Structure formats: C-alpha cells, structure tokens
XYZ file of C-alpha atoms in Angstrom:
560
model
C 96.295 64.479 109.580
C 94.322 64.978 106.329
C 95.060 68.134 104.459
C 93.083 70.364 102.087
C 94.575 70.129 98.438
C 92.048 72.308 96.606
C 88.859 73.889 97.225
C 86.607 74.555 98.948
C 84.261 75.316 96.051
C 80.646 76.445 96.803
C 78.757 74.945 94.165
C 74.875 74.291 94.186
C 72.748 76.505 96.545
C 69.047 77.140 96.908
C 66.873 78.245 99.700
C 67.691 75.513 102.220
C 70.614 73.413 101.093
C 74.108 73.830 99.348
C 77.058 71.620 98.266
C 80.658 72.270 98.878
C 83.491 70.484 96.819
C 86.771 69.741 98.240
C 89.890 67.747 97.240
C 91.831 66.339 100.122
C 95.422 64.499 100.315
C 94.072 61.292 101.814
C 90.848 59.469 102.800
C 88.896 61.294 105.419
C 85.603 62.698 106.368
C 84.852 66.222 105.193
C 82.572 68.528 107.348
C 81.109 71.847 106.815
C 79.886 73.950 109.741
C 78.029 77.159 109.407
C 77.870 79.960 111.824
C 74.118 79.683 112.033
C 74.290 75.939 113.009
C 73.827 74.399 109.491
C 76.209 71.535 108.801
C 76.746 68.619 106.611
C 79.611 65.882 106.144
C 80.604 63.434 103.541
C 83.190 60.804 103.438
C 85.821 61.214 100.632
C 85.836 59.035 97.421
C 88.853 58.205 95.458
C 89.685 58.680 91.736
C 93.120 57.627 90.385
C 94.854 58.163 93.739
C 93.021 61.419 94.401
C 90.570 61.967 97.303
C 87.402 64.175 96.850
C 84.399 65.011 98.776
C 81.145 66.776 97.885
C 79.594 67.927 101.260
C 75.815 68.453 101.285
C 74.967 71.285 103.779
C 71.189 71.150 104.901
C 69.264 73.281 107.239
C 70.092 76.802 105.724
C 67.763 79.774 106.079
C 66.341 81.278 102.973
C 67.570 84.848 102.479
C 70.342 84.680 104.709
C 74.303 84.539 104.465
C 76.162 82.421 107.022
C 80.071 81.971 107.462
C 81.306 78.661 107.248
C 84.326 76.418 107.904
C 85.750 73.277 106.527
C 86.972 70.407 108.690
C 88.770 67.260 107.855
C 88.475 64.425 110.331
C 87.529 67.184 112.821
C 90.463 69.408 112.383
C 89.842 72.924 110.737
C 91.324 73.360 107.333
C 89.453 76.449 105.897
C 89.737 79.390 106.261
C 93.424 79.128 106.551
C 94.654 80.657 109.746
C 96.765 83.334 107.780
C 94.173 84.274 105.178
C 93.915 87.653 104.015
C 90.383 87.242 102.860
C 86.987 87.806 104.512
C 85.314 84.626 105.830
C 83.657 82.337 103.155
C 79.869 82.361 103.290
C 76.776 80.506 101.937
C 74.179 82.935 100.857
C 70.752 81.567 100.093
C 68.229 83.345 97.959
C 65.076 84.547 99.610
C 61.517 84.596 98.133
C 61.681 88.236 97.020
C 65.378 88.414 96.161
C 66.493 89.416 92.880
C 69.354 87.492 90.887
C 72.694 88.815 89.771
C 74.049 86.454 87.311
C 77.821 86.831 86.274
C 79.313 84.967 83.403
C 82.178 84.533 80.945
C 84.511 81.999 79.545
C 88.044 81.197 78.290
C 90.619 81.774 81.098
C 94.315 80.916 81.049
C 95.490 80.311 84.480
C 98.868 81.598 83.164
C 99.993 82.266 79.531
C 100.847 79.144 77.727
C 104.351 78.335 76.597
C 105.328 80.479 73.578
C 102.141 82.447 74.132
C 102.361 85.859 72.179
C 100.571 88.860 72.974
C 99.609 90.886 75.905
C 97.294 89.088 78.240
C 96.499 91.783 80.780
C 94.686 91.414 84.141
C 92.403 88.558 85.018
C 88.833 89.365 85.306
C 88.032 86.780 87.944
C 90.997 87.787 90.120
C 89.886 91.436 89.765
C 86.131 90.490 90.616
C 87.411 88.568 93.598
C 89.527 91.451 94.956
C 86.325 93.755 94.705
C 84.229 91.512 96.422
C 86.774 90.765 99.296
C 87.175 94.587 99.732
C 83.527 94.919 100.337
C 82.088 91.728 101.649
C 78.650 93.269 102.431
C 78.423 94.869 99.160
C 77.044 93.944 95.869
C 78.184 90.545 94.569
C 77.252 87.872 92.081
C 74.622 85.489 93.292
C 75.869 82.871 90.896
C 78.866 82.655 88.520
C 78.511 80.866 85.228
C 81.666 79.529 83.727
C 80.895 78.818 80.158
C 83.747 76.652 78.935
C 87.624 76.489 78.719
C 87.913 76.370 82.466
C 91.271 74.798 81.763
C 93.283 74.502 78.649
C 94.546 70.937 78.000
C 96.158 71.895 74.739
C 97.799 75.346 75.735
C 99.654 74.743 78.906
C 101.914 77.189 80.940
C 105.828 77.023 81.083
C 105.489 75.725 84.652
C 103.135 72.975 83.648
C 105.145 72.092 80.591
C 108.256 71.862 82.781
C 106.242 69.471 85.374
C 104.919 67.328 82.658
C 108.470 66.896 81.106
C 109.648 65.726 84.510
C 107.259 62.678 84.279
C 107.216 61.573 80.712
C 108.674 62.023 77.092
C 107.099 65.142 75.662
C 108.290 64.239 72.223
C 105.936 61.272 72.008
C 102.091 61.082 72.173
C 100.292 64.457 72.561
C 103.722 66.169 73.157
C 103.438 69.080 75.548
C 99.721 68.820 75.888
C 97.951 66.975 78.720
C 98.084 63.334 78.360
C 96.156 61.522 81.326
C 94.141 62.143 84.387
C 96.913 63.046 86.559
C 98.142 65.916 84.116
C 94.468 67.189 84.062
C 94.507 67.590 87.984
C 97.635 69.759 87.398
C 95.658 71.996 85.228
C 92.829 72.453 88.056
C 95.380 72.985 90.728
C 97.039 75.678 88.532
C 93.783 77.383 87.983
C 91.950 77.041 91.100
C 94.906 77.458 93.609
C 95.130 81.091 92.313
C 94.515 82.707 95.893
C 91.866 85.215 94.404
C 90.097 82.688 92.343
C 90.148 80.050 95.276
C 88.476 82.386 97.637
C 85.958 83.737 95.039
C 84.920 80.170 94.082
C 84.495 79.444 98.004
C 81.881 82.160 98.716
C 80.098 82.640 95.203
C 78.232 79.503 93.898
C 79.158 78.410 90.583
C 77.644 76.493 87.499
C 80.088 75.061 84.522
C 80.018 73.551 81.237
C 82.764 72.505 79.141
C 83.948 73.572 75.713
C 86.632 72.320 73.488
C 89.837 73.445 75.280
C 88.749 71.517 78.282
C 89.605 68.607 76.158
C 91.325 69.781 72.882
C 90.883 72.577 70.405
C 88.121 71.541 67.934
C 86.747 68.899 69.997
C 84.215 66.938 67.705
C 84.386 69.604 64.929
C 83.418 66.719 62.447
C 83.244 62.965 61.857
C 86.507 63.220 59.915
C 88.315 65.001 62.574
C 87.071 62.429 65.213
C 88.295 59.623 63.050
C 91.620 61.233 62.854
C 91.978 61.524 66.533
C 90.919 58.055 67.170
C 93.600 56.852 64.792
C 96.346 58.076 67.089
C 97.790 56.114 70.043
C 97.182 58.770 72.673
C 93.607 60.102 71.924
C 91.641 57.520 73.855
C 93.542 57.996 77.110
C 93.163 61.904 76.601
C 89.445 62.021 75.975
C 88.594 59.854 78.692
C 90.770 61.563 81.295
C 89.117 64.835 80.065
C 85.679 63.448 80.737
C 86.541 61.704 83.905
C 88.294 64.887 85.173
C 85.422 67.077 84.129
C 82.862 64.806 86.079
C 84.853 65.049 89.280
C 85.834 68.769 89.153
C 83.076 70.372 87.368
C 79.966 68.299 86.679
C 79.164 66.934 90.285
C 78.767 70.493 91.584
C 76.354 71.384 88.867
C 73.867 68.926 90.482
C 71.371 69.238 93.359
C 71.603 66.838 96.370
C 68.567 65.134 95.125
C 70.184 64.623 91.693
C 73.137 63.323 93.256
C 71.343 61.038 95.447
C 69.621 59.501 92.276
C 72.817 59.320 90.221
C 73.826 55.444 90.185
C 77.540 56.571 89.104
C 77.804 58.741 92.115
C 76.535 56.168 94.420
C 78.981 53.685 92.891
C 82.079 55.724 93.207
C 81.329 56.850 96.785
C 80.563 53.181 97.787
C 83.675 51.720 96.121
C 87.186 51.747 97.969
C 88.480 53.072 94.528
C 85.921 54.483 92.020
C 88.367 54.892 89.281
C 87.374 51.925 87.109
C 83.644 52.682 87.339
C 84.240 56.275 86.239
C 86.586 55.262 83.572
C 83.834 52.867 82.259
C 81.328 55.737 82.229
C 83.615 58.048 80.428
C 84.324 55.183 77.761
C 80.493 54.762 77.249
C 80.138 58.533 77.101
C 82.868 58.691 74.460
C 81.603 55.774 72.360
C 77.861 56.738 72.504
C 77.355 60.372 73.413
C 73.580 60.074 73.559
C 73.914 57.481 76.512
C 75.073 60.550 78.902
C 73.449 64.103 79.353
C 75.887 66.584 80.531
C 73.428 69.483 80.055
C 71.417 70.355 83.293
C 68.747 72.724 84.591
C 68.786 75.188 87.706
C 65.928 77.226 88.698
C 66.695 80.290 90.853
C 63.351 81.342 92.074
C 61.593 82.958 88.890
C 64.712 82.479 86.752
C 65.440 79.255 84.915
C 68.878 78.307 83.791
C 69.514 75.721 81.245
C 73.239 74.973 80.527
C 73.360 73.168 77.283
C 76.325 70.785 76.229
C 77.201 71.871 72.689
C 80.295 69.601 72.404
C 79.860 66.077 73.497
C 76.112 65.987 72.321
C 76.899 66.340 68.659
C 75.812 64.173 65.785
C 78.808 64.276 63.471
C 77.550 62.170 60.534
C 77.412 64.760 57.438
C 74.035 63.674 56.289
C 72.320 64.202 59.593
C 74.713 66.648 61.340
C 73.358 68.397 64.356
C 74.566 70.264 67.481
C 72.306 68.216 69.895
C 71.355 64.457 69.485
C 67.694 63.795 69.225
C 67.445 62.973 72.997
C 69.389 66.059 74.108
C 67.136 68.339 71.838
C 63.850 66.806 73.216
C 65.261 67.279 76.658
C 65.944 70.947 75.956
C 62.560 71.554 74.649
C 60.895 69.842 77.612
C 62.919 72.021 80.066
C 62.142 75.244 78.270
C 58.421 74.616 77.892
C 57.742 73.055 81.370
C 55.221 75.109 83.100
C 54.849 77.791 80.192
C 51.472 79.323 80.321
C 50.024 76.757 82.803
C 50.128 78.719 85.939
C 52.559 76.293 87.544
C 54.963 78.008 90.071
C 56.022 74.909 91.745
C 59.746 75.102 92.475
C 59.873 78.999 92.123
C 58.967 81.964 94.024
C 56.420 84.709 93.422
C 58.448 87.861 92.754
C 55.408 90.021 92.488
C 55.069 89.471 88.748
C 51.793 89.209 87.096
C 53.102 86.570 84.665
C 51.365 83.154 84.682
C 54.264 81.221 83.530
C 56.785 79.135 85.342
C 59.520 81.636 85.094
C 60.112 85.406 84.535
C 63.441 84.930 82.827
C 64.925 82.105 80.747
C 68.717 81.781 80.531
C 70.293 79.256 77.917
C 73.928 78.801 78.543
C 75.863 77.390 75.508
C 79.557 77.790 75.331
C 79.185 78.554 71.557
C 77.231 81.607 70.632
C 73.919 81.111 68.620
C 74.102 84.521 66.877
C 77.438 85.403 65.425
C 78.606 88.113 63.198
C 76.746 87.782 59.949
C 79.721 87.058 57.838
C 80.937 84.432 60.198
C 77.421 82.830 60.164
C 77.319 82.746 56.317
C 80.701 81.285 56.043
C 79.826 78.423 58.358
C 76.636 77.798 56.678
C 78.508 77.828 53.306
C 81.130 75.510 54.874
C 78.375 73.018 56.109
C 77.016 72.612 52.626
C 80.452 72.296 51.143
C 81.339 69.472 53.556
C 77.970 67.819 53.015
C 78.701 67.408 49.425
C 76.693 70.304 47.841
C 79.472 71.271 45.212
C 80.978 67.782 45.033
C 83.762 65.886 46.619
C 86.571 68.164 45.745
C 84.681 71.033 47.425
C 83.936 68.594 50.324
C 87.580 67.931 50.901
C 88.589 71.502 50.836
C 85.719 72.471 53.105
C 86.852 70.046 55.767
C 90.419 71.599 55.633
C 88.788 74.989 55.962
C 86.283 73.973 58.568
C 89.355 72.803 60.989
C 91.717 75.652 60.107
C 89.071 78.306 60.724
C 87.301 76.827 63.532
C 83.902 76.841 61.772
C 81.979 74.699 64.273
C 79.341 77.005 65.977
C 75.573 76.592 65.876
C 75.429 78.187 62.196
C 77.631 75.344 61.214
C 74.675 73.091 62.108
C 72.092 74.868 60.228
C 69.084 72.716 61.138
C 70.131 72.907 64.800
C 70.583 76.772 64.455
C 67.039 76.989 63.207
C 65.489 74.543 65.591
C 67.105 76.666 68.533
C 65.582 79.909 67.235
C 62.174 78.190 66.806
C 62.182 76.964 70.406
C 63.199 80.360 71.799
C 60.545 82.126 69.688
C 57.994 79.538 71.045
C 59.289 80.102 74.702
C 59.053 83.893 74.319
C 55.505 84.022 72.904
C 51.939 83.747 74.310
C 50.266 83.843 77.723
C 52.847 83.421 80.416
C 55.838 84.289 78.277
C 58.867 85.326 80.191
C 60.016 89.058 80.153
C 63.511 87.845 78.643
C 64.947 85.237 76.954
C 68.777 85.354 76.947
C 71.420 82.980 75.388
C 74.643 83.337 77.293
C 77.807 82.289 75.572
C 81.558 82.813 75.236
C 84.164 81.303 73.094
C 84.840 83.985 70.443
C 87.183 86.249 72.418
C 85.005 89.308 72.352
C 81.769 90.584 73.906
C 78.519 91.775 72.085
C 74.757 91.854 72.430
C 72.755 90.735 69.236
C 68.913 90.721 69.066
C 67.085 88.449 66.775
C 63.615 88.825 64.859
C 61.347 86.517 63.138
C 59.600 86.996 60.015
C 55.796 86.882 60.752
C 56.103 86.700 64.436
C 57.127 88.866 67.298
C 57.870 87.184 70.787
C 56.383 88.823 73.730
C 59.854 88.271 75.439
C 62.775 90.423 74.921
C 65.276 88.012 73.326
C 69.147 88.513 73.215
C 72.374 86.887 72.417
C 74.829 87.908 75.087
C 78.361 86.839 74.628
C 81.235 87.552 76.871
C 84.794 86.233 76.419
C 87.590 85.969 77.404
C 87.822 86.180 81.240
C 91.810 85.964 80.901
C 93.394 85.301 77.585
C 95.108 87.167 74.737
C 93.077 88.967 72.058
C 95.412 89.686 69.066
C 94.977 92.351 66.761
C 93.796 90.037 64.019
C 90.957 88.942 66.148
C 89.771 92.437 66.831
C 90.084 93.499 63.242
C 88.632 90.244 62.012
C 85.375 90.559 64.282
C 84.905 94.363 63.870
C 84.887 93.643 59.876
C 82.643 90.574 60.358
C 79.922 92.858 61.853
C 80.095 95.387 59.248
C 77.730 96.019 56.303
C 80.353 95.058 53.682
C 81.048 91.980 55.476
C 77.262 91.188 55.494
C 76.944 91.657 51.902
C 80.036 89.292 51.227
C 78.560 86.818 53.506
C 75.404 86.720 51.360
C 77.435 85.985 48.257
C 79.364 83.179 49.816
C 76.123 81.523 51.052
C 74.726 81.953 47.638
C 77.613 79.882 46.469
C 76.645 77.201 48.977
C 73.060 77.226 47.872
C 72.364 77.798 51.409
C 68.701 78.431 52.529
C 68.351 81.772 54.363
C 68.317 81.392 58.207
C 64.904 81.264 59.974
C 65.910 84.270 61.962
C 67.519 87.680 61.411
C 69.423 89.506 63.746
C 71.219 92.988 64.505
C 74.105 93.903 66.777
C 72.885 96.177 69.502
C 75.975 96.286 71.581
C 79.871 95.816 71.022
C 82.060 94.437 69.867
C 84.012 94.858 73.092
C 87.614 93.546 73.463
C 89.570 92.761 76.657
C 89.337 90.544 79.682
C 85.959 90.935 80.808
C 82.879 89.710 82.718
C 79.188 90.128 82.107
C 76.441 90.547 84.743
C 72.650 90.124 84.384
C 70.626 91.592 87.282
C 67.202 90.200 87.322
C 64.378 91.487 89.649
C 60.772 90.785 89.073
C 60.218 91.183 85.124
C 63.085 93.629 84.729
C 66.636 92.852 83.608
C 69.844 94.966 83.382
C 72.887 94.059 81.689
C 76.455 95.373 82.737
C 79.899 94.508 80.881
C 83.054 95.052 83.023
C 86.596 94.769 81.883
C 89.744 94.270 84.001
C 92.272 97.114 83.706
C 95.428 98.327 85.412
C 95.281 101.666 86.885
C 98.379 103.864 86.874
C 99.362 102.752 90.250
C 99.131 99.108 89.001
C 96.033 98.115 90.655
C 93.682 96.010 88.839
C 90.113 97.157 88.605
C 86.885 96.363 86.765
C 85.596 99.372 84.470
C 82.122 99.399 83.282
C 81.897 99.685 79.616
C 78.383 98.906 78.977
C 75.283 99.316 81.417
C 71.720 99.007 79.866
C 68.317 97.921 80.548
C 67.141 94.814 78.706
C 63.661 94.622 80.198
C-alpha cells in the first residue's frame, strides 16, 4: 500500500481550482477529495527513485473553504488518524475578499552543526499553532517564502550524521549537501516538522529560491562561478539543487494551465522515470540561465504578485553585469505594465475601487532587498566599481575578495539594475490607473524594516515601500544587530558617501529613508489588502514565561 512521505502542500489556488503537492513512497494515483464534492487525481511521476504527484483540484466554489482529504490508490492517508490539528482546508478567494499576504525568509529547520548563538522560537511554527488554535479566525490567504527554504551549506547535526553514513564527508563538498538524495533529506527535515507540515497543507504558498537553497553567495560573480566550476563536486551540487527546486518548490508556483503548457512537466509525467529529462533541463538552466525563467506571476483579484528570480537570472560578466538578463528584465516590465491604465480588468475582480488600472496593489517579491541601509548600498556600489576596474587591476582583485567575504551582492551591487528597477516602479506607480501601493517584498538580511523611496522630479501616485522581513528562524548575532543599526544611521550615511566618491560612483537615481525598524528576531510580516487600502503588521515569535511560543506584534501601520 502506498504511503505519504511528505506533504500535502496546498500550493496554487484561485476562485475555482487549486493544486496539492505530495511525495509518496511508490508509484500510485493520488486523489484529493473535498467535503463540498470538488476533487482531482494525478498519477505519480518518478525522479531519482522518489515519487511525486501534483494534484489539480477543480470545481471549487469562489469565496468558500472546504475540508479535504488525500487518498493514495483509494486509501486515505491525510489527515492522519491521530492528528492533533484541525482538518486541512482549501479556501478560495471571493470577488470582494481582501487579501492577507504573509511573507518571510531564511528558515533553519534546525540549527546547523557547530551553530552559535540563540535561535529562539520558529515564526512559522508559532503562526501554525495560532491558526490551528482558531481555525475559523484570521489566517493568511497566501504565504510567500522568499528564499532559503532549505540550507544546503549549513546542515543540522542529524543531517550531518545521516550524510556521513552514506559517503566520505572529508571529500567533495564535505559536510554540505552533495546530490539530489541529500537535498530530499533537507526537505524532509524542514517540511515534516508537524506544525509546518499542517500549515503548508492549509495555507497556499508561493516560493522563490535564494543562495542557501544551493550554496552561500550563489552567482556572486563570474570569478566566483569559475572557481566553483573548477571543483570536482560543483556540477552535481548545482544540478541537484535546480532539480530539487523544480520538484519541491517551482511546480507548485504554477497554475494548472501553465503546467499543462509546460513541455518538461508533460515529459516527466509521461516517462517511466523523468530523472534524465529533468537533469538535462537543469544542465541547460545552469549553462544558459537565459534559457529558463524561474520568475512567475500570480494575480489575486486586484493584487498582482511578481516573484522575481534574483539569483539564477544574473549576467555576471563585469563589463555588463546585471541582476536580470535582458529577457528576464523585459518579462518583468511586461508583467508590471500589462493592463496599466487601459481599463482592462480581465483576470481580476472589481473590489469597489475607482481605479482604471489592472490592479490596486503590486507586490514584487525578490529575495534580495532593493533598498538597503545607505552605508551598505554605497559600499556595494563602490565594490562594483572596484571589481569593474574603475581603480585598476589591484583594486579589482581586492574588490573581488571583499565582495565574497562581505556578501556584497544585492541590487545595489548591480547599479544599472538597481536604477532600472527604480524606474520601472516609478512608471508603474504613476499616472491614470496607478495602483494604490507598490511594495517590494524581500528577506535575506536577517532583520526587518520599512524603507520608502522618492524620485527627483517626479512623485508617483502610488505609495511605494521596500518591506523586508528576515529571518523566519535563524540566529541573529550581536554583530549583525550592531552593524545594521549603524548602517541606517546618519554617520554611516556620511561615511557611505565618502566611500562612493572613492569609487567614482554615480548617485543612485532614487533616494530613500527608513520609516520603520530595524527589528531583529524570528519574525513574519503580513500585508492586509482590501480595496485600495493596505495595512502592514510585523510579528515576532517569542516565548512566554510558561514556555508557550506566541507571535507578538511589534509594528502595525497603514500603508495606504
């Protein structure tokens, strides 16, 4: 009898359909049955001796929530008979519903081997406990996981012991993940956590990778990539990382229509073993990043979400270095501007807004923040100039060492891309049909903050904000706390200007100010969007005196 190894994960949802992802222990037919009669089935596909199914569920009713169960070859496997959690549900948005979008990044399932510092309660575990305690209460309509869902380079003691039992950890990548099988172990460790497993079964999720999903500093520079490709283990590592990301994360980001039009998904499902086809795809994606688009779009009524790949889509040549390759940049602009100001409401719902645009709120999800503390921004721009040869070969060599050592690889380390994103945001937020808000949602930097930009000579009609929330569950050492507090200060800003002058850096095309934070801790941010209004809440996971973990609100404010 087939058994459930991992999942179910509720992934895509809209007013009438959903997808549910599962991993099973053998080939089977997976079925999702809903209490209201909606259902769907899918036969499993095979990758590297693992079996998966993504079940499309049709016939759902907009604006309702229905309990569901999962069956494998006709036998019920979810919910477990001894579950202490409420039944999992599929909730579909209605025409007049608002949206609650929760987001964060950087989650250790368990502290890594040799990890130092206090980690504290897990914000996702704590969110799950709150939702489970009041199933009919307020919950996120979608959860955005903005990178570092797993840590391939910082593994737990238990995973290290398991890896050491299957290969020599003194060779290759050592006690880091080496291949697809070891990646599956990371997902089991993370998503079999009972609270997280139940939360992901009942709250839809959208995901995008960041560096630790593959390796720290992934695609920092052309020199970094050349060094990695010179090792005897990198090729297997990166192909396994991309393959496992496609299976465990990317498939669920896509709608049923997008899946039906995806030739790789069709090939994998129809093959007796899809491993070779997926491996060839991953090799092509690694060799020619422009051949694959990991970014994607989701429309939730009058809210448009664009999840942007800021890792694999980079152009790394120093003389034309950009965060997004030209095709990716063109795709992003097209998605942002589609329907803007033309009265086109196709694919959305009228929330009572008097806007003539395609959406009332634009969310740009990018794992790496666009707007950083001013000192960090200026140092990254200076470093990009040094590595590009602005001060000669000696400075270029030193700049590369500094870039890797200090993780100088955000949007500000790609100055032309930083300016281009700013121009695009200003264009999106200006003129007839402009949305009420444009929010850049990010993580990575192990603190939370709000920053608001302004443009010389123009004032967008939309309220624009950089909203950063990290980590969900990770250590935040004192050095990070002190460093980022100083980085936002006035003296740090003055120091940054001096450093930028040394690099002969052009001033950025946008200025910005911090309007909230910095906040440190394991935390999650939620945007509540209703009509043309937007409200932001930041909550941190904390332990009460009795040991109970709770989410405490540390910021709650109107954005629009």
